[in-house]
């Protein structure tokens, strides 16, 4: 046995503090930094971490004792043999600094080796209250309240004087975690989504609070779910739409006679569908277990529409089977219905790929969020005349920036950029759509 005596380290300004929790028992195997004791003064609560890995062989304090710097509190056996008696599964747990693969496969004998490599010398190295986790200021009663509810004070933003954490701050954190559905994932485990601080903005100036509209609340949930579940990659690109736009303008007068407004968007829809036929994995969804890709042989394009009530995504069906005029009519109809709040459930369902066009408004590029369970979405930005080098001179060309965000589980980067390049190729030369 190689016994390492653990003493109370530097506890800052306090002469002695009370032990309010003994977090280990004799025979427990601990890793470096595992908490051993909780101390509480009238000003702060602090945890004493283990400076070594090993097995607890003696505990020299009890709850209610007062301890001071240098007091002996534990004996820990740091020898190799100390962990050999411990069942294999348990002994692997403390080796938390080992790579994951090693942790699950390492033979028992390797664990004490890691333990002896731990910074034994640091047992005698002064550790101040800050490094012991007492970084949050809070009264003992607030600390006790947080502890009772399993809230780590370091996750709470204090709104009291000098950032002191108050009971309302702890309550606010719990409320926000519950509302975001994060409670199940464990607010204190570190595995959940770290909450955003709750701040009383009125402390800094006048504010007004308005409830989000119904559509915004609904779309917000979908956007949030996609943002959290889908590993997004956004590929930026641009294409020369000079010829396409000239053709559009040539057709505009004829279209207007039929009551149709021709915008670049319908040409993009046709080019996208042709590219989707070339890249079936983009016109797809992942199976719920993520083990298969479901490729769709129909081409229904969702169009993000900006309405007074918020973003809506009606779907234009069978885009592959429709001409430019028919698509324009469909687009005018569904965007009109969206703005008047008259979309039916079937108008909004069955999409296979979505286009979000901000080209009529402005901007150079943006990163749209995938309309899951689809696997990709295109973002269109405003086309501008730009000088383009043709090999001998700069010529003015109409260049449209666009982006495609995609689910990296479904598409590799190479496939993503091949897709955007193909869309650009079709938009630059519409004749290719009929090949
Ligand atoms: N580059 C340059 N000009 C463009 C363009 C582009 N990429 N796209 C459209 N335009 C032009 C149109 O030609 C039109 O000009 P003219 O009247 O001179 O022909 C003008 O901009 C306005 O077009 P529009 O926006 O009315 O029509 P559209 O078919 O392009 O778009 C719709 C229809 C419903 C998509 C659009 O009105 C809309 O709601 N866009 C916002 C979508 C949105 O909010 N997306 C964000 C989602 S966040 O992820």
PDB file of C-alpha atoms in Angstrom, residues 232-239 241 244 264-276 282 300-305 311 313 352-359 365-372 374-381 400-407 411 416-428:
ATOM      1  CA  UNK A 232     -25.368  21.361 -41.014  1.00  0.00           C
ATOM      2  CA  UNK A 233     -22.852  22.251 -43.675  1.00  0.00           C
ATOM      3  CA  UNK A 234     -23.486  25.283 -45.884  1.00  0.00           C
ATOM      4  CA  UNK A 235     -21.926  25.395 -49.334  1.00  0.00           C
ATOM      5  CA  UNK A 236     -21.735  28.865 -50.905  1.00  0.00           C
ATOM      6  CA  UNK A 237     -21.692  29.337 -54.652  1.00  0.00           C
ATOM      7  CA  UNK A 238     -22.686  31.782 -57.394  1.00  0.00           C
ATOM      8  CA  UNK A 239     -23.820  31.505 -60.972  1.00  0.00           C
ATOM      9  CA  UNK A 241     -27.772  34.219 -64.766  1.00  0.00           C
ATOM     10  CA  UNK A 244     -31.533  33.360 -67.967  1.00  0.00           C
ATOM     11  CA  UNK A 264     -35.985  34.246 -61.295  1.00  0.00           C
ATOM     12  CA  UNK A 265     -37.328  31.861 -58.652  1.00  0.00           C
ATOM     13  CA  UNK A 266     -39.316  29.652 -61.044  1.00  0.00           C
ATOM     14  CA  UNK A 267     -36.237  29.145 -63.246  1.00  0.00           C
ATOM     15  CA  UNK A 268     -34.269  28.211 -60.146  1.00  0.00           C
ATOM     16  CA  UNK A 269     -36.963  25.688 -59.209  1.00  0.00           C
ATOM     17  CA  UNK A 270     -36.625  24.005 -62.609  1.00  0.00           C
ATOM     18  CA  UNK A 271     -32.811  23.993 -62.430  1.00  0.00           C
ATOM     19  CA  UNK A 272     -32.903  22.587 -58.898  1.00  0.00           C
ATOM     20  CA  UNK A 273     -35.223  19.752 -59.863  1.00  0.00           C
ATOM     21  CA  UNK A 274     -32.992  18.802 -62.791  1.00  0.00           C
ATOM     22  CA  UNK A 275     -30.030  18.738 -60.391  1.00  0.00           C
ATOM     23  CA  UNK A 276     -32.040  16.709 -57.857  1.00  0.00           C
ATOM     24  CA  UNK A 282     -30.363  15.380 -52.128  1.00  0.00           C
ATOM     25  CA  UNK A 300     -42.085  18.831 -54.548  1.00  0.00           C
ATOM     26  CA  UNK A 301     -40.343  22.084 -53.752  1.00  0.00           C
ATOM     27  CA  UNK A 302     -41.090  23.949 -50.541  1.00  0.00           C
ATOM     28  CA  UNK A 303     -40.849  27.735 -50.874  1.00  0.00           C
ATOM     29  CA  UNK A 304     -40.158  29.833 -47.795  1.00  0.00           C
ATOM     30  CA  UNK A 305     -42.661  32.703 -47.815  1.00  0.00           C
ATOM     31  CA  UNK A 311     -42.290  32.329 -42.071  1.00  0.00           C
ATOM     32  CA  UNK A 313     -43.247  26.965 -46.239  1.00  0.00           C
ATOM     33  CA  UNK A 352     -38.706  17.053 -50.836  1.00  0.00           C
ATOM     34  CA  UNK A 353     -36.385  20.096 -50.996  1.00  0.00           C
ATOM     35  CA  UNK A 354     -36.844  23.710 -49.943  1.00  0.00           C
ATOM     36  CA  UNK A 355     -35.810  27.037 -51.471  1.00  0.00           C
ATOM     37  CA  UNK A 356     -35.600  30.166 -49.377  1.00  0.00           C
ATOM     38  CA  UNK A 357     -35.303  33.219 -51.628  1.00  0.00           C
ATOM     39  CA  UNK A 358     -34.189  36.526 -50.203  1.00  0.00           C
ATOM     40  CA  UNK A 359     -33.124  37.675 -53.657  1.00  0.00           C
ATOM     41  CA  UNK A 365     -25.162  35.131 -48.833  1.00  0.00           C
ATOM     42  CA  UNK A 366     -26.883  33.411 -45.917  1.00  0.00           C
ATOM     43  CA  UNK A 367     -27.018  30.023 -44.241  1.00  0.00           C
ATOM     44  CA  UNK A 368     -30.559  28.614 -44.382  1.00  0.00           C
ATOM     45  CA  UNK A 369     -31.570  25.952 -41.863  1.00  0.00           C
ATOM     46  CA  UNK A 370     -32.453  22.563 -43.358  1.00  0.00           C
ATOM     47  CA  UNK A 371     -36.219  21.957 -43.374  1.00  0.00           C
ATOM     48  CA  UNK A 372     -35.864  18.553 -41.706  1.00  0.00           C
ATOM     49  CA  UNK A 374     -35.532  16.959 -45.834  1.00  0.00           C
ATOM     50  CA  UNK A 375     -31.754  16.862 -46.172  1.00  0.00           C
ATOM     51  CA  UNK A 376     -31.013  20.079 -48.032  1.00  0.00           C
ATOM     52  CA  UNK A 377     -32.211  23.624 -48.557  1.00  0.00           C
ATOM     53  CA  UNK A 378     -31.150  26.331 -50.999  1.00  0.00           C
ATOM     54  CA  UNK A 379     -30.789  29.995 -50.088  1.00  0.00           C
ATOM     55  CA  UNK A 380     -31.018  32.523 -52.952  1.00  0.00           C
ATOM     56  CA  UNK A 381     -29.495  35.977 -52.620  1.00  0.00           C
ATOM     57  CA  UNK A 400     -26.479  35.406 -58.450  1.00  0.00           C
ATOM     58  CA  UNK A 401     -25.041  34.197 -55.141  1.00  0.00           C
ATOM     59  CA  UNK A 402     -26.682  31.166 -53.575  1.00  0.00           C
ATOM     60  CA  UNK A 403     -26.041  28.629 -50.878  1.00  0.00           C
ATOM     61  CA  UNK A 404     -27.117  25.106 -50.045  1.00  0.00           C
ATOM     62  CA  UNK A 405     -27.212  23.909 -46.440  1.00  0.00           C
ATOM     63  CA  UNK A 406     -27.317  20.159 -46.110  1.00  0.00           C
ATOM     64  CA  UNK A 407     -27.387  17.369 -43.566  1.00  0.00           C
ATOM     65  CA  UNK A 411     -24.392  14.103 -48.015  1.00  0.00           C
ATOM     66  CA  UNK A 416     -22.756  18.914 -51.760  1.00  0.00           C
ATOM     67  CA  UNK A 417     -20.477  21.013 -53.935  1.00  0.00           C
ATOM     68  CA  UNK A 418     -21.126  18.848 -57.016  1.00  0.00           C
ATOM     69  CA  UNK A 419     -24.814  19.543 -56.473  1.00  0.00           C
ATOM     70  CA  UNK A 420     -24.370  23.328 -56.201  1.00  0.00           C
ATOM     71  CA  UNK A 421     -22.033  23.347 -59.227  1.00  0.00           C
ATOM     72  CA  UNK A 422     -24.647  21.453 -61.226  1.00  0.00           C
ATOM     73  CA  UNK A 423     -27.459  23.825 -60.231  1.00  0.00           C
ATOM     74  CA  UNK A 424     -25.198  26.737 -61.259  1.00  0.00           C
ATOM     75  CA  UNK A 425     -24.426  25.075 -64.573  1.00  0.00           C
ATOM     76  CA  UNK A 426     -28.129  24.676 -65.403  1.00  0.00           C
ATOM     77  CA  UNK A 427     -28.958  28.242 -64.384  1.00  0.00           C
ATOM     78  CA  UNK A 428     -26.115  29.615 -66.493  1.00  0.00           C
TER      79      UNK A 428
END
